[in-house]
Tab-separated table of C-alpha atoms and ligand atoms in Angstrom:
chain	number	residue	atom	x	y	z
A	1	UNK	CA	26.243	36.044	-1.569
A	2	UNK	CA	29.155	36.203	-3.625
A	3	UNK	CA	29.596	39.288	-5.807
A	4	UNK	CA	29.820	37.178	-9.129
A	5	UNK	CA	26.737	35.957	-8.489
A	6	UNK	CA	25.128	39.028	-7.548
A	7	UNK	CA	26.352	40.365	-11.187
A	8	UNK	CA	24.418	37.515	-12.612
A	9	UNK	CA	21.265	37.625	-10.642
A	10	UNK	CA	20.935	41.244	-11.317
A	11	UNK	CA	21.624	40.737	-15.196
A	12	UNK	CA	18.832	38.713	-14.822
A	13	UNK	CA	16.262	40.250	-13.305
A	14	UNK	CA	13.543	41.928	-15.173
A	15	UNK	CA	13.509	46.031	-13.678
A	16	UNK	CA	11.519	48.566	-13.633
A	17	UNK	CA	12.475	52.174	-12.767
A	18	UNK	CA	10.949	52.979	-9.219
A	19	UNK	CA	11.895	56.650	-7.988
A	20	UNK	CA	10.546	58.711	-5.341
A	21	UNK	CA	10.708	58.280	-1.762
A	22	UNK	CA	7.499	56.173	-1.116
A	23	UNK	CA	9.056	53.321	-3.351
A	24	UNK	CA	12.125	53.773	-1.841
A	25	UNK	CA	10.912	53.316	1.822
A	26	UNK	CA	8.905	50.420	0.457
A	27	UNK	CA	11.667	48.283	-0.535
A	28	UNK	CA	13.338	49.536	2.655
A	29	UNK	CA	10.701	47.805	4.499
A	30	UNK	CA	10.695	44.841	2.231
A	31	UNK	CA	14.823	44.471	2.375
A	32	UNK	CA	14.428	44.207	6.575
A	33	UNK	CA	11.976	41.556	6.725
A	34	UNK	CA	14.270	39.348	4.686
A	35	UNK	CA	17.788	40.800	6.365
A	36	UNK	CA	16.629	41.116	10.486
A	37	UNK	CA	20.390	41.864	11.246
A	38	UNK	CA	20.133	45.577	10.896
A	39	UNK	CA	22.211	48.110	12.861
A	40	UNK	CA	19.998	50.295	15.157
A	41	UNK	CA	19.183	53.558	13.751
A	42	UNK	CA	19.474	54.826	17.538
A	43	UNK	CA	22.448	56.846	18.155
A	44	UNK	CA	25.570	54.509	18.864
A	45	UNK	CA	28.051	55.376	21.630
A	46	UNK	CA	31.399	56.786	20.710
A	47	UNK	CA	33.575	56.263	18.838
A	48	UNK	CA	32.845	54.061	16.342
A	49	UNK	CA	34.283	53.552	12.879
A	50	UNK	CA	31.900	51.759	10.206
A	51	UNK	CA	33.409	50.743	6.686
A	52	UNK	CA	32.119	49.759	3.198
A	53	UNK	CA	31.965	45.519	2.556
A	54	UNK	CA	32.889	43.207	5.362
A	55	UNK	CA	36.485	44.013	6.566
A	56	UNK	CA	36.520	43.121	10.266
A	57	UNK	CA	39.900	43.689	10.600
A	58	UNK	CA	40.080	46.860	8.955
A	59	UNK	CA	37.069	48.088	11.522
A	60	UNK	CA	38.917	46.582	14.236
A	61	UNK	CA	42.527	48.238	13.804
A	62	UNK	CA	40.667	51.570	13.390
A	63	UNK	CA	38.806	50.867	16.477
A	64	UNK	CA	41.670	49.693	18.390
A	65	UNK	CA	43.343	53.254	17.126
A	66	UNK	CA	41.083	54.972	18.598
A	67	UNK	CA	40.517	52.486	21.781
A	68	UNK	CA	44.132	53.576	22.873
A	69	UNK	CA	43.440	57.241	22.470
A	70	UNK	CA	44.467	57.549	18.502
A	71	UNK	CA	43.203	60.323	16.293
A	72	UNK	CA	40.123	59.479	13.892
A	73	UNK	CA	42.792	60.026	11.002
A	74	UNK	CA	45.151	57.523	12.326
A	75	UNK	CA	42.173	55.274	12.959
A	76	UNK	CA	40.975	55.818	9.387
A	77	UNK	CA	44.409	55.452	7.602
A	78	UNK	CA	45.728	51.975	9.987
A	79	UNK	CA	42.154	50.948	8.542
A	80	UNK	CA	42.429	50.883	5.421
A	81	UNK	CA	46.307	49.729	5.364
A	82	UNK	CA	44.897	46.529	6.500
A	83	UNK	CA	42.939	45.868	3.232
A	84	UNK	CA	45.702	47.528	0.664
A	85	UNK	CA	47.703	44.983	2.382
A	86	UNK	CA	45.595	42.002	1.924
A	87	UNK	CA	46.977	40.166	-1.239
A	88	UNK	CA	43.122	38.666	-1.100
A	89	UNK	CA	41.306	41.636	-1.995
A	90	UNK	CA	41.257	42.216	-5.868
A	91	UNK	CA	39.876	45.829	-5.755
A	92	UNK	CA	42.745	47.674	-3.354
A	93	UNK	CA	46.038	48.412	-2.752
A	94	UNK	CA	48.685	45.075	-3.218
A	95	UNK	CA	46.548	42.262	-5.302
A	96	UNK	CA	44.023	44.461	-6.726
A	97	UNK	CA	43.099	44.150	-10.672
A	98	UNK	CA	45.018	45.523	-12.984
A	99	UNK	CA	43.838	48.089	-15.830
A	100	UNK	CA	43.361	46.438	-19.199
A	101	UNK	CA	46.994	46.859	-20.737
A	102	UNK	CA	48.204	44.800	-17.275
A	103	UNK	CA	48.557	47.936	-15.117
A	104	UNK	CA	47.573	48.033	-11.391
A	105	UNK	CA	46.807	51.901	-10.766
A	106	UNK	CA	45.624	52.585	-7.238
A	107	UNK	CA	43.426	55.644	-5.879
A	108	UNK	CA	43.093	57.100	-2.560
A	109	UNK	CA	41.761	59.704	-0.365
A	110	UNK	CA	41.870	60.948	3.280
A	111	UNK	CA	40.001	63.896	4.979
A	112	UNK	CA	40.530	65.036	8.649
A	113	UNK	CA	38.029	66.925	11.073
A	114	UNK	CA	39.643	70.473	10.233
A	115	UNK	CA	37.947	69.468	6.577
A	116	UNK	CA	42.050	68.811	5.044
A	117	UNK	CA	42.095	66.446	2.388
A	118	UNK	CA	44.599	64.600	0.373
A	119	UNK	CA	44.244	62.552	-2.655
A	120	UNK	CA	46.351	59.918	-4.959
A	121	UNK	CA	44.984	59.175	-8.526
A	122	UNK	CA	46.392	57.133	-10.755
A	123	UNK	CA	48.985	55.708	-8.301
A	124	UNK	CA	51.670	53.098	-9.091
A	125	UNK	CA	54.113	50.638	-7.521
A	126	UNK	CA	53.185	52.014	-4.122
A	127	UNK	CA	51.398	49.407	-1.756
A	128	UNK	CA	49.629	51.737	0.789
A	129	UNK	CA	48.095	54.611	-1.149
A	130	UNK	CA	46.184	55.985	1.990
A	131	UNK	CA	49.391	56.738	3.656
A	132	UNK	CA	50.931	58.422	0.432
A	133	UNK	CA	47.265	60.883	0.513
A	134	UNK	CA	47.668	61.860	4.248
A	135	UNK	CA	51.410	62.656	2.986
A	136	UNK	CA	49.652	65.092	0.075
A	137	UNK	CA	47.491	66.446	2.558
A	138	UNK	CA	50.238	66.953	5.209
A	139	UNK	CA	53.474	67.371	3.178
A	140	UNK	CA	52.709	69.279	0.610
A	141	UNK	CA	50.611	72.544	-0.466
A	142	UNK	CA	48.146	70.341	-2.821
A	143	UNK	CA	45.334	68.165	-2.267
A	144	UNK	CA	45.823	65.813	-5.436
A	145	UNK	CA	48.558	64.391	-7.141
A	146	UNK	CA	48.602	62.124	-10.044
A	147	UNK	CA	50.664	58.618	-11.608
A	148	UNK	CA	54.116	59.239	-11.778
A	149	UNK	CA	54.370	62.806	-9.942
A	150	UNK	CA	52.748	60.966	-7.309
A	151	UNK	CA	54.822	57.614	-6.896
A	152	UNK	CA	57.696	60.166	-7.556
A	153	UNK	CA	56.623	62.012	-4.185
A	154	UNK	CA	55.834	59.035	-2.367
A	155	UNK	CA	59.468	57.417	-2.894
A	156	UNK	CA	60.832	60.944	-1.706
A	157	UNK	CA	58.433	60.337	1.739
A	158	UNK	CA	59.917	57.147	1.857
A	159	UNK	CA	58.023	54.549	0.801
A	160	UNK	CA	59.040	51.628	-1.196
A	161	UNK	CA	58.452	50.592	-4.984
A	162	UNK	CA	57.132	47.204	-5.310
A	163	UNK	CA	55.138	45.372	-7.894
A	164	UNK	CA	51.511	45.125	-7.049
A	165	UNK	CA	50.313	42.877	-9.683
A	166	UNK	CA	50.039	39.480	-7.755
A	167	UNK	CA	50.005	35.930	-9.948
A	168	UNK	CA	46.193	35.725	-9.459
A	169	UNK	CA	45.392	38.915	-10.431
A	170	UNK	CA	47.658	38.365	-13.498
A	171	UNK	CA	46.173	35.067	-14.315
A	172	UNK	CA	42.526	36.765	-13.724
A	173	UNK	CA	43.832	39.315	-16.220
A	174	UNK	CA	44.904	37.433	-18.533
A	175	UNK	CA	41.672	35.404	-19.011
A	176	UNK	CA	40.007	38.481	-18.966
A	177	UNK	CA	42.119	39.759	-22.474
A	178	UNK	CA	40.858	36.422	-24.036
A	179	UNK	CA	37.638	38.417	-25.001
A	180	UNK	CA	38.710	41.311	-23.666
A	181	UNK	CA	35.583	42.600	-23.680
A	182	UNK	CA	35.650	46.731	-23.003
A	183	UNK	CA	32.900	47.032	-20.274
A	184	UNK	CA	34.374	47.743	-16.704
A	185	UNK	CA	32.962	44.534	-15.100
A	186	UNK	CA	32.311	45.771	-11.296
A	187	UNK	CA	31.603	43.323	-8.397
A	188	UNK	CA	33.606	40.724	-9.383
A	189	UNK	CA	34.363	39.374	-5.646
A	190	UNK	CA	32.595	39.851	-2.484
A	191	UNK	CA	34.462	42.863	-0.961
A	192	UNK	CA	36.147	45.799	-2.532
A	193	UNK	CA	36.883	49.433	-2.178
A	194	UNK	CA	36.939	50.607	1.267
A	195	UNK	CA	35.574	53.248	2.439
A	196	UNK	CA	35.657	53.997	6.002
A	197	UNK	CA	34.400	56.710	8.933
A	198	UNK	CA	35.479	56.927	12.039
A	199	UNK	CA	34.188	59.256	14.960
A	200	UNK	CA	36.121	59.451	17.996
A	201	UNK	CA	34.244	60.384	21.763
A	202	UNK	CA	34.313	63.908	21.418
A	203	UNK	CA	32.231	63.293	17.673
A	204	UNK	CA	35.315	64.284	15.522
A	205	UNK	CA	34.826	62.804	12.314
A	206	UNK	CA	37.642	61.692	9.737
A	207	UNK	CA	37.631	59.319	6.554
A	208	UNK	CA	39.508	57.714	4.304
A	209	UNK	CA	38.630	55.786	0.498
A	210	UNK	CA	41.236	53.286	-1.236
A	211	UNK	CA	40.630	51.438	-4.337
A	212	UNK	CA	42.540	49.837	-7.225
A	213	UNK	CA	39.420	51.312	-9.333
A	214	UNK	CA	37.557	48.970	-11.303
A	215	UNK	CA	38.790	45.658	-12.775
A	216	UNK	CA	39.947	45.773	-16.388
A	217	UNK	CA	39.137	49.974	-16.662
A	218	UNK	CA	40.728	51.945	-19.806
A	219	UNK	CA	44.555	53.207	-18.756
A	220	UNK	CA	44.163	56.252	-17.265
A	221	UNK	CA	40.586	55.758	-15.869
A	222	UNK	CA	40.263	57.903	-12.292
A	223	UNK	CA	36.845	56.852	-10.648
A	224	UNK	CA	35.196	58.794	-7.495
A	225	UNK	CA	37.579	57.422	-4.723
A	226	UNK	CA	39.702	60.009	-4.751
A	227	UNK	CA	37.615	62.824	-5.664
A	228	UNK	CA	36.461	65.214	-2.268
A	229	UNK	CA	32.977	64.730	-2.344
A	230	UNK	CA	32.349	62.070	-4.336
A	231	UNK	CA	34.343	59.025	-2.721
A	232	UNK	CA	34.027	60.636	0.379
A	233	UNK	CA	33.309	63.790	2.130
A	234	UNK	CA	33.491	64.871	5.677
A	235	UNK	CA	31.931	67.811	7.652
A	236	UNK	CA	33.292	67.676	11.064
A	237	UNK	CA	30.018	69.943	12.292
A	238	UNK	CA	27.839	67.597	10.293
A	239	UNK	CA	29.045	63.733	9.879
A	240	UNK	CA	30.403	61.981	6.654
A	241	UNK	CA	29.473	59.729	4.074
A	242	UNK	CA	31.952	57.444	1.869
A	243	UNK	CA	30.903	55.720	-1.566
A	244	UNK	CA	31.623	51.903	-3.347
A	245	UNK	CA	30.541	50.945	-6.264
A	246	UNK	CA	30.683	52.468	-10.081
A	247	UNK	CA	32.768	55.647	-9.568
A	248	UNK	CA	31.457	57.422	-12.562
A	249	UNK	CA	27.555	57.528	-11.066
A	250	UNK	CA	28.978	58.269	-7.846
A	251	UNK	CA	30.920	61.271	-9.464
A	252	UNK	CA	27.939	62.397	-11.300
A	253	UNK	CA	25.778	62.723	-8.412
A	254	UNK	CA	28.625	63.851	-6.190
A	255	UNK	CA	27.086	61.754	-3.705
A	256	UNK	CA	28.949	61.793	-0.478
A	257	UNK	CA	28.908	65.537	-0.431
A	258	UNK	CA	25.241	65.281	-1.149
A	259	UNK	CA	24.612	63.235	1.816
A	260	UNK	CA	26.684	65.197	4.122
A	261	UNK	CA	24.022	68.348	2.569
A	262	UNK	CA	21.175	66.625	3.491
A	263	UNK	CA	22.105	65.055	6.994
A	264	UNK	CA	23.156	68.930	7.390
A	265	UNK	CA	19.503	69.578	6.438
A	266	UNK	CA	18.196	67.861	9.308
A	267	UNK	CA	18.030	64.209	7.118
A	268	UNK	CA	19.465	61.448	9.171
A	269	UNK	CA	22.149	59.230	7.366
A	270	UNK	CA	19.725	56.349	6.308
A	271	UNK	CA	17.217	59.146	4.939
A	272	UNK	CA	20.348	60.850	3.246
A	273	UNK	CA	22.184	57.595	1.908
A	274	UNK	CA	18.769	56.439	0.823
A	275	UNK	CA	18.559	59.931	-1.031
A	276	UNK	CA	21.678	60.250	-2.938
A	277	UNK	CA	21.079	56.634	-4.214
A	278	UNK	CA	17.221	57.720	-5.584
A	279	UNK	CA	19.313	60.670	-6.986
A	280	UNK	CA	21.482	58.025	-9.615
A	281	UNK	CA	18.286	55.927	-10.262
A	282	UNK	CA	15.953	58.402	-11.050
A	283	UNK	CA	18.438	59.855	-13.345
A	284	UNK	CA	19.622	56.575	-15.061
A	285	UNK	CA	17.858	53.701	-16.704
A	286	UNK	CA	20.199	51.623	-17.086
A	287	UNK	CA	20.862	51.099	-12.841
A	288	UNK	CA	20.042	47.676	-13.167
A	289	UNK	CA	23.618	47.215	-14.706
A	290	UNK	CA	25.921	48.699	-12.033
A	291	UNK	CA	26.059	48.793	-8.360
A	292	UNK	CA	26.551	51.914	-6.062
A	293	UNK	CA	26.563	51.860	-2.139
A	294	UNK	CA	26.867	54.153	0.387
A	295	UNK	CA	27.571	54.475	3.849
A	296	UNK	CA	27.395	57.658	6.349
A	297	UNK	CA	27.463	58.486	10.008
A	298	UNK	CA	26.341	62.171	11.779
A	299	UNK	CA	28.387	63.755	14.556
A	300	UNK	CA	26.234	61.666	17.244
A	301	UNK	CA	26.696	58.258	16.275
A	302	UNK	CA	23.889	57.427	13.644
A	303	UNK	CA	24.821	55.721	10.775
A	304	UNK	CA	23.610	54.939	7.241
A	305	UNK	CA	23.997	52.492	4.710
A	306	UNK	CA	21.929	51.928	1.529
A	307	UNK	CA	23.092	50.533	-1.851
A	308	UNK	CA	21.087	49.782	-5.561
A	309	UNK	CA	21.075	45.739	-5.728
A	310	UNK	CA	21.488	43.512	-3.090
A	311	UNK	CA	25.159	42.260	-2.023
A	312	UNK	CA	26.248	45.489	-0.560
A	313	UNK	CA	27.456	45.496	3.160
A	314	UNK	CA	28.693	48.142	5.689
A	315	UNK	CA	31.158	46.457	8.785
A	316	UNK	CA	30.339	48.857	12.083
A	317	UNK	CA	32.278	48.426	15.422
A	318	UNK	CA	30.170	49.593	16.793
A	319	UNK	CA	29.099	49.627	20.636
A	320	UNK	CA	31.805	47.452	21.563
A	321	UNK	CA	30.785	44.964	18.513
A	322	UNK	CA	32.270	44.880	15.235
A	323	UNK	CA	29.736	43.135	12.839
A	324	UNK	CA	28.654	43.056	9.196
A	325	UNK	CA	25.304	43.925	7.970
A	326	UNK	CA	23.735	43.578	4.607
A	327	UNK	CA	22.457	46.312	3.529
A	328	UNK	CA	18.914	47.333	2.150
A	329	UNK	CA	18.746	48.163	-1.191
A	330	UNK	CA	16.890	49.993	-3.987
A	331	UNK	CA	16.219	46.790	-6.312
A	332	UNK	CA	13.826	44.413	-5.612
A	333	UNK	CA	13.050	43.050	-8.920
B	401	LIG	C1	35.743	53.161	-8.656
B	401	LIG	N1	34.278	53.274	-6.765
B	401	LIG	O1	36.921	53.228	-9.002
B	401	LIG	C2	35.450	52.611	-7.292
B	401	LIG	C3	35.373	51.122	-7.393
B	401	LIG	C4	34.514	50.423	-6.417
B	401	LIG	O2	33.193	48.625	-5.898
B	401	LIG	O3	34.152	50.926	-5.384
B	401	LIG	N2	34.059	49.242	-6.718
B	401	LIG	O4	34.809	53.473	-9.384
């Protein structure tokens, strides 16, 4: 299903607000008797890196990384460079969608097993945020920096200015100021932000989250991405958990530290993605208008992935196989 049309289906569906964990296991149920490709919620062998939307070849470099005896964080950063490369994707790195005065603003995030992170908000000019955080994280006695201070620091690490505001993302911005209208419109194609894990054969975990934010946002808009904890959040004892979707729910709920709580509290990362997702619905009547999805993965190879509305998918290489699967959702109405 295409992401526009998910938008539309879910603006039209009539919802009612279902919390608690029986309803949520419920629809569980219901969501795997309509989607029989489900990863197994056995252990997986290591290593294995499994990412937010269908990005193959982001799963597979990481994989491949780690194949030839890379470190999760290389695996994690070579990931995502694949899709802030893609001209393609409108939601990351080169090609993403601009803010609403024109502006394409990127935000990033890395976090290695010794629980280092690095962060880039409000990023310009700069193709491969990812690489500019693990600079942060490694270069410098921060773990954030911000717009111009940022793409300053990245130019002194080396990396090039270039514009990131492709023709179709112009042209898709432009008929977007025609109304103009204020509301962030989220899931506008059919993959965005990625956010990816990777655990190598010893169960060292790293991660990494990249995202041009969403579509059309106010200038200066930061979402979760780049916030520890709430894009993403890694406990190398534990396992880690990465977020998509409308940053400012995720940040709310802090949800990919949550999940990382409760897998540490004995939860496994379905029961703990599943968790952190009841956490934004039960607190918010309006769910019905944004998406949120999560994905996690404990220290021995289980994995997790759970979003509101349907259209969400996680990409696992998994067991020697790198595949897609939709994933169950909260939403059934
Ligand atoms: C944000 N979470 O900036 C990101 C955007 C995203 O699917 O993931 N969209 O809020």
């Amino acid at each position: 299903m295409k992401r526009r049309n998910f938008i539309q289906n879910t603006a039209l569906g009539g919802l009612g607000v279902v919390a608690g964990s029986t309803a949520v296991a419920g629809n569980l149920e219901n969501t795997q008797n309509k989607t029989p490709e489900r990863a197994s919620t056995a252990p997986y062998q290591l290593p294995l890196v499994i990412a937010t939307w269908n990005v193959p070849n982001a799963t597979e470099a990481a994989y491949n990384v780690l194949n030839n005896g890379g470190s999760v964080l290389d695996a994690v950063e070579q990931g995502c460079r694949v899709e802030e490369a893609n001209e393609q994707g409108q939601s990351v790195g080169i090609g993403g969608l601009p803010d609403r005065d024109g502006n394409v603003t990127l935000d990033a995030c890395i976090m290695n097993s010794e629980g280092d992170y690095g962060a880039v908000v409000y990023l310009q000019n700069i193709k491969h945020p990812i690489s500019v955080a693990r600079k942060v994280m490694e270069e410098t006695p921060h773990v954030i920096m911000a717009g111009s201070g940022a793409e300053k620091f990245a130019l002194s690490q080396g990396f090039e200015r270039e514009n990131l505001l492709t023709e179709a993302s112009e042209k898709a911005w432009k008929a977007w100021l025609i109304e103009a209208k204020y509301k962030p419109i989220i899931n506008i194609e059919n993959h965005d932000t990625i956010g990816m894990l990777a655990v190598d054969s010893a169960g060292n975990i790293a991660g990494g989250c990249t995202t041009s934010g969403l579509a059309y946002k106010m200038a200066g808009r930061v979402g979760d991405s780049p916030i520890i904890g709430s894009g993403l959040f890694i406990d190398n004892e534990v396992g880690g958990a990465t977020a998509t979707g409308l940053g400012e729910e995720v940040l709310k709920t802090v949800g990919s530290f949550l999940i990382v709580e409760l897998m540490r509290q004995g939860r496994s990362p379905q029961e703990a993605c599943e968790e952190a997702i009841g956490r934004i619905v039960s607190k918010n009547k309006n769910y019905k208008d944004f998406q949120v999805g999560y994905i996690a993965v404990n220290k021995k190879g289980e994995i997790g992935y759970y979003s509101i509305h349907e259209g969400f998918s996680a990409t696992c290489y998994c067991a020697d196989q790198n595949r897609n699967y939709p994933s169950p959702y909260f939403n059934k109405s």
